[in-house]
Short mmCIF file of C-alpha atoms and ligand atoms in Angstrom, two decimals:
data_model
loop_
_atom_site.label_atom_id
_atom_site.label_comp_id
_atom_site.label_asym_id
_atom_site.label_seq_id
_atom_site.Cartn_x
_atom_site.Cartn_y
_atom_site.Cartn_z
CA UNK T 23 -194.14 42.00 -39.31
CA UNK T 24 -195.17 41.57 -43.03
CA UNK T 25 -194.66 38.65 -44.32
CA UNK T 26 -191.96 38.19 -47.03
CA UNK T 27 -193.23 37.48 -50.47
CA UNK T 28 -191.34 34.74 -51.56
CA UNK T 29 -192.37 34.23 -55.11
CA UNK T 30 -191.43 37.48 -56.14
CA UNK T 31 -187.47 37.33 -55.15
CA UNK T 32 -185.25 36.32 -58.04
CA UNK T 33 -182.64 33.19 -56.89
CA UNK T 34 -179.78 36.03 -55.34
CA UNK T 35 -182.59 37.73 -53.70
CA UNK T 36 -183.51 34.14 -52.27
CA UNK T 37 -180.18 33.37 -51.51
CA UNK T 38 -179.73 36.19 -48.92
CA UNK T 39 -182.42 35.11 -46.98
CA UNK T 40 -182.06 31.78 -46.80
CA UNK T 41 -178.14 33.07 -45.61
CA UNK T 42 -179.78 35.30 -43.27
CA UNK T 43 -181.55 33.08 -41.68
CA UNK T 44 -178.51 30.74 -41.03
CA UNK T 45 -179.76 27.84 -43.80
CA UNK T 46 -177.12 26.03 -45.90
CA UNK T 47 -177.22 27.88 -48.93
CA UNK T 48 -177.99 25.19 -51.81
CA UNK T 49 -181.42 25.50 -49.87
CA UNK T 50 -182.23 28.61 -51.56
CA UNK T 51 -181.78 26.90 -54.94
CA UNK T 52 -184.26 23.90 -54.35
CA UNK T 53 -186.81 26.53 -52.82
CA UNK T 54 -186.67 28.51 -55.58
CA UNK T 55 -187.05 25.09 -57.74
CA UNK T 56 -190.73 24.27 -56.04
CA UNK T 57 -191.64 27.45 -56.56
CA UNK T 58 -191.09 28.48 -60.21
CA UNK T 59 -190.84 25.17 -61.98
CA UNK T 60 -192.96 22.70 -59.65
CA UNK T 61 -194.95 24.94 -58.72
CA UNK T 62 -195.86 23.70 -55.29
CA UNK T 63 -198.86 25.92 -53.11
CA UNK T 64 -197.14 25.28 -49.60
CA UNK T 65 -194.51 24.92 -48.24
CA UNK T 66 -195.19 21.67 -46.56
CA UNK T 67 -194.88 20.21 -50.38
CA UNK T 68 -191.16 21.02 -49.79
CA UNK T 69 -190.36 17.53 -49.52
CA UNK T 70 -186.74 17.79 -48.86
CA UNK T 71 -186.36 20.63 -46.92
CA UNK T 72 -186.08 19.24 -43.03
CA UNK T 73 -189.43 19.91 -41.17
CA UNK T 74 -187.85 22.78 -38.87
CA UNK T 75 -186.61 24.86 -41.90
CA UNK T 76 -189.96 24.63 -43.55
CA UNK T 77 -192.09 26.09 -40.32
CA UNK T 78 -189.27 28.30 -40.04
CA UNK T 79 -190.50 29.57 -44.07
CA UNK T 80 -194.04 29.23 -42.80
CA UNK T 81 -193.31 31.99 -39.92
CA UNK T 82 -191.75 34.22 -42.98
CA UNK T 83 -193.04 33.78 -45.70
CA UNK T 84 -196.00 34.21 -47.74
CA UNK T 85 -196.76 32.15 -50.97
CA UNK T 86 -198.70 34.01 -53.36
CA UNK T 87 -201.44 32.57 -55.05
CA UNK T 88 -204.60 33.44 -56.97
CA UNK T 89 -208.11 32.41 -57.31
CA UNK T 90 -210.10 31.94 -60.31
CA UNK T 91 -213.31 34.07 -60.03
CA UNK T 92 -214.59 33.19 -63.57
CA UNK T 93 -213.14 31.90 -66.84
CA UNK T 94 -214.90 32.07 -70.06
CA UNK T 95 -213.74 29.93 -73.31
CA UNK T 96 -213.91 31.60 -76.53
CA UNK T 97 -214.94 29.48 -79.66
CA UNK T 98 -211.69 29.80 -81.34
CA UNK T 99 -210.09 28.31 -78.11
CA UNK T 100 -208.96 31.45 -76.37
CA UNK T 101 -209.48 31.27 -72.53
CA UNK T 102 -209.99 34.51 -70.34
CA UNK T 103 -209.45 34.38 -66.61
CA UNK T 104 -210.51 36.85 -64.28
CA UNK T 105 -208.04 35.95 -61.55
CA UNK T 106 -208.59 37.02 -57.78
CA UNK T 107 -205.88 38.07 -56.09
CA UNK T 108 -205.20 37.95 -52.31
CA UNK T 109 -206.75 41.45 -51.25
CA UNK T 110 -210.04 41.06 -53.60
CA UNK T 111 -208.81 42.95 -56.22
CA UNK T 112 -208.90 41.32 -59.96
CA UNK T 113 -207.10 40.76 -62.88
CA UNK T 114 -207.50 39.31 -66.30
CA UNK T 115 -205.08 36.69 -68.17
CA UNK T 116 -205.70 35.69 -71.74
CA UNK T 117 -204.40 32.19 -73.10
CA UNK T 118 -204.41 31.93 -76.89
CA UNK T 119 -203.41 28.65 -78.77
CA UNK T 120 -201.77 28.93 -81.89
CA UNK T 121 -199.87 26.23 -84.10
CA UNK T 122 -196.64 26.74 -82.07
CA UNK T 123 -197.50 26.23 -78.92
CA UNK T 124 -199.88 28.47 -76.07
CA UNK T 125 -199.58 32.47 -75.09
CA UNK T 126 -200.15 34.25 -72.31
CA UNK T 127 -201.08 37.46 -72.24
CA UNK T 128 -200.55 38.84 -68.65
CA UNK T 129 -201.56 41.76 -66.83
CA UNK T 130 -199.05 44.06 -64.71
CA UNK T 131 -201.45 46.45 -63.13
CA UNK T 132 -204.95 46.36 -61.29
CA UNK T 133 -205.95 49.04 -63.75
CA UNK T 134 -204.11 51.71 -65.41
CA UNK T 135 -202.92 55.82 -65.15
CA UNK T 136 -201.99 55.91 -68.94
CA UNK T 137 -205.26 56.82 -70.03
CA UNK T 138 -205.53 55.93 -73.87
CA UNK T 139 -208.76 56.50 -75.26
CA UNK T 140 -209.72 53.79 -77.00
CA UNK T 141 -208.14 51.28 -74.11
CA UNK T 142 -211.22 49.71 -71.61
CA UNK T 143 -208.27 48.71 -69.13
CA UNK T 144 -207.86 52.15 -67.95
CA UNK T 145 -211.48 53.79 -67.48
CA UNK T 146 -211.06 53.61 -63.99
CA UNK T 147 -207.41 54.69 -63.65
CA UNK T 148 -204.88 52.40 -61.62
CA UNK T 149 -205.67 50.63 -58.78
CA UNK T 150 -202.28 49.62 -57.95
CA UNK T 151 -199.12 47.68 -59.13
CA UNK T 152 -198.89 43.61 -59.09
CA UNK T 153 -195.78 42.17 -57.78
CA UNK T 154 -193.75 39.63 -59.57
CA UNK T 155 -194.96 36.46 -57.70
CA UNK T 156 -198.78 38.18 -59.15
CA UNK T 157 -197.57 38.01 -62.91
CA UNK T 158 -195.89 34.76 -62.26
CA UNK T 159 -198.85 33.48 -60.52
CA UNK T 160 -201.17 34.43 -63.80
CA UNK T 161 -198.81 31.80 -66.07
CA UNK T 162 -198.44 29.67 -63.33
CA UNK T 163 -201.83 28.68 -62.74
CA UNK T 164 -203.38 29.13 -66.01
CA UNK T 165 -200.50 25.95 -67.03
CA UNK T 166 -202.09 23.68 -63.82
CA UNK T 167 -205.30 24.59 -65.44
CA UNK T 168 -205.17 23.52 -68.68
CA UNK T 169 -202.77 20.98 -67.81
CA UNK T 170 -200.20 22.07 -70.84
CA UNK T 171 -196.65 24.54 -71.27
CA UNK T 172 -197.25 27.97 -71.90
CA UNK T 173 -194.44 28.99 -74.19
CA UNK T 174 -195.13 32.53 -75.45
CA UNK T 175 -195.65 35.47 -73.17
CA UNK T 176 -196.88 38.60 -73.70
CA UNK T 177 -197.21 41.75 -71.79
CA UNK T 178 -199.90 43.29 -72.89
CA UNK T 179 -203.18 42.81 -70.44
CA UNK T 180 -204.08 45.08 -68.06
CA UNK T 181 -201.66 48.20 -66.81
CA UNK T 182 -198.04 49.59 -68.25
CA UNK T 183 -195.30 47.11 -67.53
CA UNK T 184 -192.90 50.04 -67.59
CA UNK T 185 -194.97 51.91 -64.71
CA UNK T 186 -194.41 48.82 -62.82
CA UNK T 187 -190.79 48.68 -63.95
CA UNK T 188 -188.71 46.75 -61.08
CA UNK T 189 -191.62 43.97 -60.90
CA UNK T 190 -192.01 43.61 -64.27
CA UNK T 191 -187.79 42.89 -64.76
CA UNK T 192 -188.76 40.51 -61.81
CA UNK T 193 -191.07 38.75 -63.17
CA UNK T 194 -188.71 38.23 -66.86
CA UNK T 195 -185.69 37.51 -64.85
CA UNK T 196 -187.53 34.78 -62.95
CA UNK T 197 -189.82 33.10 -65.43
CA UNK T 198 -186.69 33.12 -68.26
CA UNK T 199 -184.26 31.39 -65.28
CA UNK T 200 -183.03 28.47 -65.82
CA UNK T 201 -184.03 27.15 -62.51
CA UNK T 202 -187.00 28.38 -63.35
CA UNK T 203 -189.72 28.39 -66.03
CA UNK T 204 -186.62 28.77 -68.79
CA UNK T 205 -188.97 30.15 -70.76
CA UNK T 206 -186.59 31.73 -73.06
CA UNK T 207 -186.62 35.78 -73.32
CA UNK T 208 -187.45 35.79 -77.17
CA UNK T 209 -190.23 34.26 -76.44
CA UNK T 210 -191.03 37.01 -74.64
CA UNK T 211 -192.78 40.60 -75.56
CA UNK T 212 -192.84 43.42 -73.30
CA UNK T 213 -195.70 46.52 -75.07
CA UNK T 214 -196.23 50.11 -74.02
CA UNK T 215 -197.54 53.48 -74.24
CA UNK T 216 -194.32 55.04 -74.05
CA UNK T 217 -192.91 55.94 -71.41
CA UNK T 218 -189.18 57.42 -72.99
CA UNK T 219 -187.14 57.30 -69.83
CA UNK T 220 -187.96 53.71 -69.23
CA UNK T 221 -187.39 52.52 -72.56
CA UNK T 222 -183.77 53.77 -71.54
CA UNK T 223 -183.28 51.88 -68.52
CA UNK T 224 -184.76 48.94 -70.08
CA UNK T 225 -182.29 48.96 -72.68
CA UNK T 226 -179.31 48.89 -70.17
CA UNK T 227 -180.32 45.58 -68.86
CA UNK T 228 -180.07 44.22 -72.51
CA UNK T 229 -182.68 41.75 -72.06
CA UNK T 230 -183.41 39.27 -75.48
CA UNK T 231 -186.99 40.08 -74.85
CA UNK T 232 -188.66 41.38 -77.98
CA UNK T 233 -190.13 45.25 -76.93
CA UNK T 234 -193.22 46.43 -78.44
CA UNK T 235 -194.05 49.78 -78.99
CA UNK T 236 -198.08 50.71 -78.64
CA UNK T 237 -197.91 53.76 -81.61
CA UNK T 238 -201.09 54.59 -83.01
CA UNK T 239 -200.65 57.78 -84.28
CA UNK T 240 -198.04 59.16 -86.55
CA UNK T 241 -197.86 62.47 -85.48
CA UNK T 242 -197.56 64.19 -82.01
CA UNK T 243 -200.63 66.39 -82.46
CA UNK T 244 -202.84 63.62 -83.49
CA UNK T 245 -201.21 61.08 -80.55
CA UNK T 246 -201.66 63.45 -77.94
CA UNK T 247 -205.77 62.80 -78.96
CA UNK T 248 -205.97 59.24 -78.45
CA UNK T 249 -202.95 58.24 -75.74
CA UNK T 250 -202.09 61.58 -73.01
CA UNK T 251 -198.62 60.04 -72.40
CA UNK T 252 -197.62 62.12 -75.15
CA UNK T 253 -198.32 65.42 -73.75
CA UNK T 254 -195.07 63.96 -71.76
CA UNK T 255 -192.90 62.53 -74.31
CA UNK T 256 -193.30 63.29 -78.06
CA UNK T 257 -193.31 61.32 -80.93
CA UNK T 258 -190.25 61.95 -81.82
CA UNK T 259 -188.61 61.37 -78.71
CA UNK T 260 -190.18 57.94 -78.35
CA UNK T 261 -188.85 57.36 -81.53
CA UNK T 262 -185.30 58.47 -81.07
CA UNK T 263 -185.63 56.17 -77.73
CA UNK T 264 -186.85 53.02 -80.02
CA UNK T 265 -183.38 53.72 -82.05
CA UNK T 266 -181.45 54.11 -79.41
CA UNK T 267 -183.06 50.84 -77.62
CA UNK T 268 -181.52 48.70 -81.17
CA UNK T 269 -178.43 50.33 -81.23
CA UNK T 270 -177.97 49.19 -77.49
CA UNK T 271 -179.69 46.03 -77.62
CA UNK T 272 -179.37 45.10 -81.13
CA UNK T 273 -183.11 43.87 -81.17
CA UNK T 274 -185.98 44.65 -83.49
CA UNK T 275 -188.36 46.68 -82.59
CA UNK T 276 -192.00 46.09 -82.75
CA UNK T 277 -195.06 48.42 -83.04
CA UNK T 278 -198.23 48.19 -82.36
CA UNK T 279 -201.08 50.41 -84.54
CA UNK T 280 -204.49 50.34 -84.24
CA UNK T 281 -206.77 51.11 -87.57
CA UNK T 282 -209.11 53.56 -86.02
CA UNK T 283 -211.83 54.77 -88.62
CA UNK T 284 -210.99 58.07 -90.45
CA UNK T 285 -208.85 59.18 -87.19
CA UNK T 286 -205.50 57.17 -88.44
CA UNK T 287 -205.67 55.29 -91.24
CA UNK T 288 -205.27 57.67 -94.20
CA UNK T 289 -202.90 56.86 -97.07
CA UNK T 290 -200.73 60.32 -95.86
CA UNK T 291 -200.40 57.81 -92.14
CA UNK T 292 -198.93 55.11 -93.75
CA UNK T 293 -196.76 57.45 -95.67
CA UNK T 294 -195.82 59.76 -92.34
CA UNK T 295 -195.55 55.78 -90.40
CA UNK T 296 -192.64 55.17 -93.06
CA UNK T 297 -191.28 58.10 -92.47
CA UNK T 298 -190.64 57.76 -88.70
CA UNK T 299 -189.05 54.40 -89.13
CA UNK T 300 -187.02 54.79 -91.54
CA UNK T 301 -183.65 53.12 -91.25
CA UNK T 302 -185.40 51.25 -88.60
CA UNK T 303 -185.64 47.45 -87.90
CA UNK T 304 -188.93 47.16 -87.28
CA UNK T 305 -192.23 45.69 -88.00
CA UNK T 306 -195.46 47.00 -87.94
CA UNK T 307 -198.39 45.24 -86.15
CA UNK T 308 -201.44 46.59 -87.68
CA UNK T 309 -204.69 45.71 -85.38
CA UNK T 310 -208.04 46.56 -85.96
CA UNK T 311 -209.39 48.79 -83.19
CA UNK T 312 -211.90 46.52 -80.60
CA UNK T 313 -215.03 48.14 -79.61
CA UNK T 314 -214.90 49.28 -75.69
CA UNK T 315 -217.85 50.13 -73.94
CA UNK T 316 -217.78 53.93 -73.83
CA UNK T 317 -215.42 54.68 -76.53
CA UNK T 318 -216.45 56.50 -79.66
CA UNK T 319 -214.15 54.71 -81.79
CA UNK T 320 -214.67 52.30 -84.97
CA UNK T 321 -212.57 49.92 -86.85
CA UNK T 322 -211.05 50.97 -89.92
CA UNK T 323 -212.69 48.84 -92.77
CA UNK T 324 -211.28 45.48 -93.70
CA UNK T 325 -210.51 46.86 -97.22
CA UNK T 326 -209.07 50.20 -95.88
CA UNK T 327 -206.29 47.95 -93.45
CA UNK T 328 -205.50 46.20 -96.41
CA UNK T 329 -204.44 49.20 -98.49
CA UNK T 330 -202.84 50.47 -95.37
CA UNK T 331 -200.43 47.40 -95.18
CA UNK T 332 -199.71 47.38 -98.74
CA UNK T 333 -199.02 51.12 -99.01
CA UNK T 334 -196.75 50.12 -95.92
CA UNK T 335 -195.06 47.10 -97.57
CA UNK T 336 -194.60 49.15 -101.19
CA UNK T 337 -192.54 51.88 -98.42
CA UNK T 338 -190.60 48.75 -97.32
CA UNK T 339 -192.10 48.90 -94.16
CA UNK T 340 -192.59 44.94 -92.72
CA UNK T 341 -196.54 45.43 -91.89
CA UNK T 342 -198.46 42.22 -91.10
CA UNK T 343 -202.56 42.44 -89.72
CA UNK T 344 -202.94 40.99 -86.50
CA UNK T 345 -205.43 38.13 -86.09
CA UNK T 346 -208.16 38.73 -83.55
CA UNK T 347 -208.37 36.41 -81.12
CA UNK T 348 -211.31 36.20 -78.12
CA UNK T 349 -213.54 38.78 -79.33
CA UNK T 350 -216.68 37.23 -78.74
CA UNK T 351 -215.76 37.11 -74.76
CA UNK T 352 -214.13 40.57 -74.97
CA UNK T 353 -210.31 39.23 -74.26
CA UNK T 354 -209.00 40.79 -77.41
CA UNK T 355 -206.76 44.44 -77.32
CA UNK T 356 -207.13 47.12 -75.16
CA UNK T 357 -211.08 44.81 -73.96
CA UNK T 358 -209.39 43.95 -70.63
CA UNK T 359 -210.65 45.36 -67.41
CA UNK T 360 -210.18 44.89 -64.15
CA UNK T 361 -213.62 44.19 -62.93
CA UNK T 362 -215.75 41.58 -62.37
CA UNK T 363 -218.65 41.50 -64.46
N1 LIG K 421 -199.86 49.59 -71.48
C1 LIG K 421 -199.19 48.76 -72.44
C2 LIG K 421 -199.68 47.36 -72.39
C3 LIG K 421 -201.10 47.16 -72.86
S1 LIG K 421 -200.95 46.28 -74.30
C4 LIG K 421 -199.30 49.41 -73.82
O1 LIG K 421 -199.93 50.43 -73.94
O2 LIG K 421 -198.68 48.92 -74.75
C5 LIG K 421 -202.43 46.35 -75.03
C6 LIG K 421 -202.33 46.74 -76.48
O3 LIG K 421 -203.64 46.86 -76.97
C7 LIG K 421 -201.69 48.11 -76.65
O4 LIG K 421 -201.00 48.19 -77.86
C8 LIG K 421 -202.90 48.98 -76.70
O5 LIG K 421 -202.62 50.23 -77.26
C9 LIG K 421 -203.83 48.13 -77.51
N2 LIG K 421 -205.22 48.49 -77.38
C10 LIG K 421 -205.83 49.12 -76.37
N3 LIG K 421 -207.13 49.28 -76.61
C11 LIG K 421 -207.35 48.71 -77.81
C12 LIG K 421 -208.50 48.52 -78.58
N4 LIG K 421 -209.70 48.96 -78.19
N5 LIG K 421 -208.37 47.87 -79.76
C13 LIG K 421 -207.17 47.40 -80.17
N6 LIG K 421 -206.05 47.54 -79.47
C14 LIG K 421 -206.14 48.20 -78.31
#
């Protein structure tokens, strides 16, 4: 029988098995304490569970954990891991340091189906989902390697979080818990492509996390170039779902745009960009596009994002330029791939 993956069950999910398996049930709450906020590797670390429970766990259970395959330090500080994971397949991580405290920038995917252009992480299309205890694992370890709190997260390395929807929730529910991490949920950002239906169900949880929307385009016509997710759902519905995710959830909205040369960053964008969120409460992320290997794609000139965001701020839209972190060892936007090289 498959073993039971224990790091990716929230505390009720814990609490069932540990039932069903005829423990006393405050067990499940000091298991789940070695796992998500000591951290421990085995369960023979489990220093006061009795010895018989813990080979009972042993016979069970599986503890996730990853490897590092190779970690390169950027000279602004960033670190990027290529993590190993249990069946050979990779991942990358990114840990930035700012003024208030570290980020993590976690992958959900060994690859991506989404498809954008102009994104490295998806040249090779998905591989297949990570669970929880995976994305967990990526914070986890990166904090017993540089032997400091992370206290930012974001989603936004490798893969759709929203294609991986029930381990992503996992993984937020668990590493904002109390028992947990307590890493609180603003602290938290959750990006993608798109995908409208999702964006629904995510606002029915009603999560504090902040979600980030990855735009790029202001039109359908022109989005449906760069990011195929909208042959599926069109600008405007995305953007109806982003208004509809506020009035539910009563959180700001975030969104992501990349300053492609002479593809999107005309003065008539920024003018169609206000447009679609007006009445919003938002705030533009403007990020000059990376250079990927393979992609035809340039960065819009440093004086060209400039007018951009001041064209935006003049249409009262809050715009801000988004520092770039890692480049030199390719962990910045959309550089992540799932390979090791
Ligand atoms: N799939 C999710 C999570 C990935 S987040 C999403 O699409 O949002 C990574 C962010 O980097 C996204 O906003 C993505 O559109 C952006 N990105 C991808 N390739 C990029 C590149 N070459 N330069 C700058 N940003 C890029």
């Amino acid at each position: 029988m498959e073993k039971i993956d224990i790091k990716s069950l929230q505390l009720s999910g814990l609490n069932e098995y540990v039932e069903s398996i005829g423990a006393k049930h405050f067990v499940a709450k000091q298991i789940y304490t070695w796992l998500h906020e000591k951290n421990v590797d085995s369960f023979d670390d489990m220093t006061n569970l009795s010895k018989a429970l813990r080979q009972r766990l042993k016979d069970d259970c599986n503890i996730t954990k990853l490897s590092i395959r190779k970690k390169q330090v950027s000279v602004d500080g960033t670190i990027k891991y290529l993590y190993q994971l249990e069946d050979g397949n990779c991942v990358e991580t990114v840990l930035m340091r700012y003024e208030h405290g570290n980020s993590i920038c976690v992958s959900c995917q060994v690859g991506c189906r989404m498809g954008c252009t102009f994104c490295a992480s998806t040249q090779h299309g998905k591989v297949r989902d990570l669970t929880a205890s995976e994305i967990l694992e990526q914070l986890y370890h990166t904090e017993k390697d540089i032997g400091e709190r992370v206290s930012n997260i974001v989603m936004m390395g490798i893969g759709e979080p929203l294609d991986n929807f029930n381990n992503a929730i996992s993984f937020i529910k668990i590493i904002s818990s109390p028992e947990g991490k307590n890493i609180s949920q603003r602290n938290i950002s959750l990006s993608t492509c798109g995908i409208v239906p999702r964006i629904y169900d995510l606002a029915r949880l009603k999560l504090g996390i902040t979600l980030s929307i990855s735009l790029h385009a202001t039109t359908t016509e022109k989005r449906k170039v760069t990011m195929p997710i909208t042959n599926r759902y069109s600008v405007e519905e995305l953007l109806q779902a982003c208004r509809d995710y506020t009035k539910t959830t009563g959180r700001r909205i975030s969104f992501e745009y990349s300053m492609i040369k002479g593809v999107n960053d005309t003065d008539e964008d920024a003018q169609r960009l206000s447009q679609l969120l007006k009445g919003m409460i938002s705030h533009v992320n403007l990020i000059p596009i990376n250079p990927v290997d393979g992609s035809p794609y340039t960065q819009s000139d440093d004086k060209v994002i400039r007018a951009f965001q001041k064209k935006l701020l003049n249409l009262h839209v809050n715009a801000t330029i988004r520092r770039r972190l890692g480049q030199d060892i390719s962990a910045a936007c959309g550089q992540l791939r799932n390979e090791n090289r």
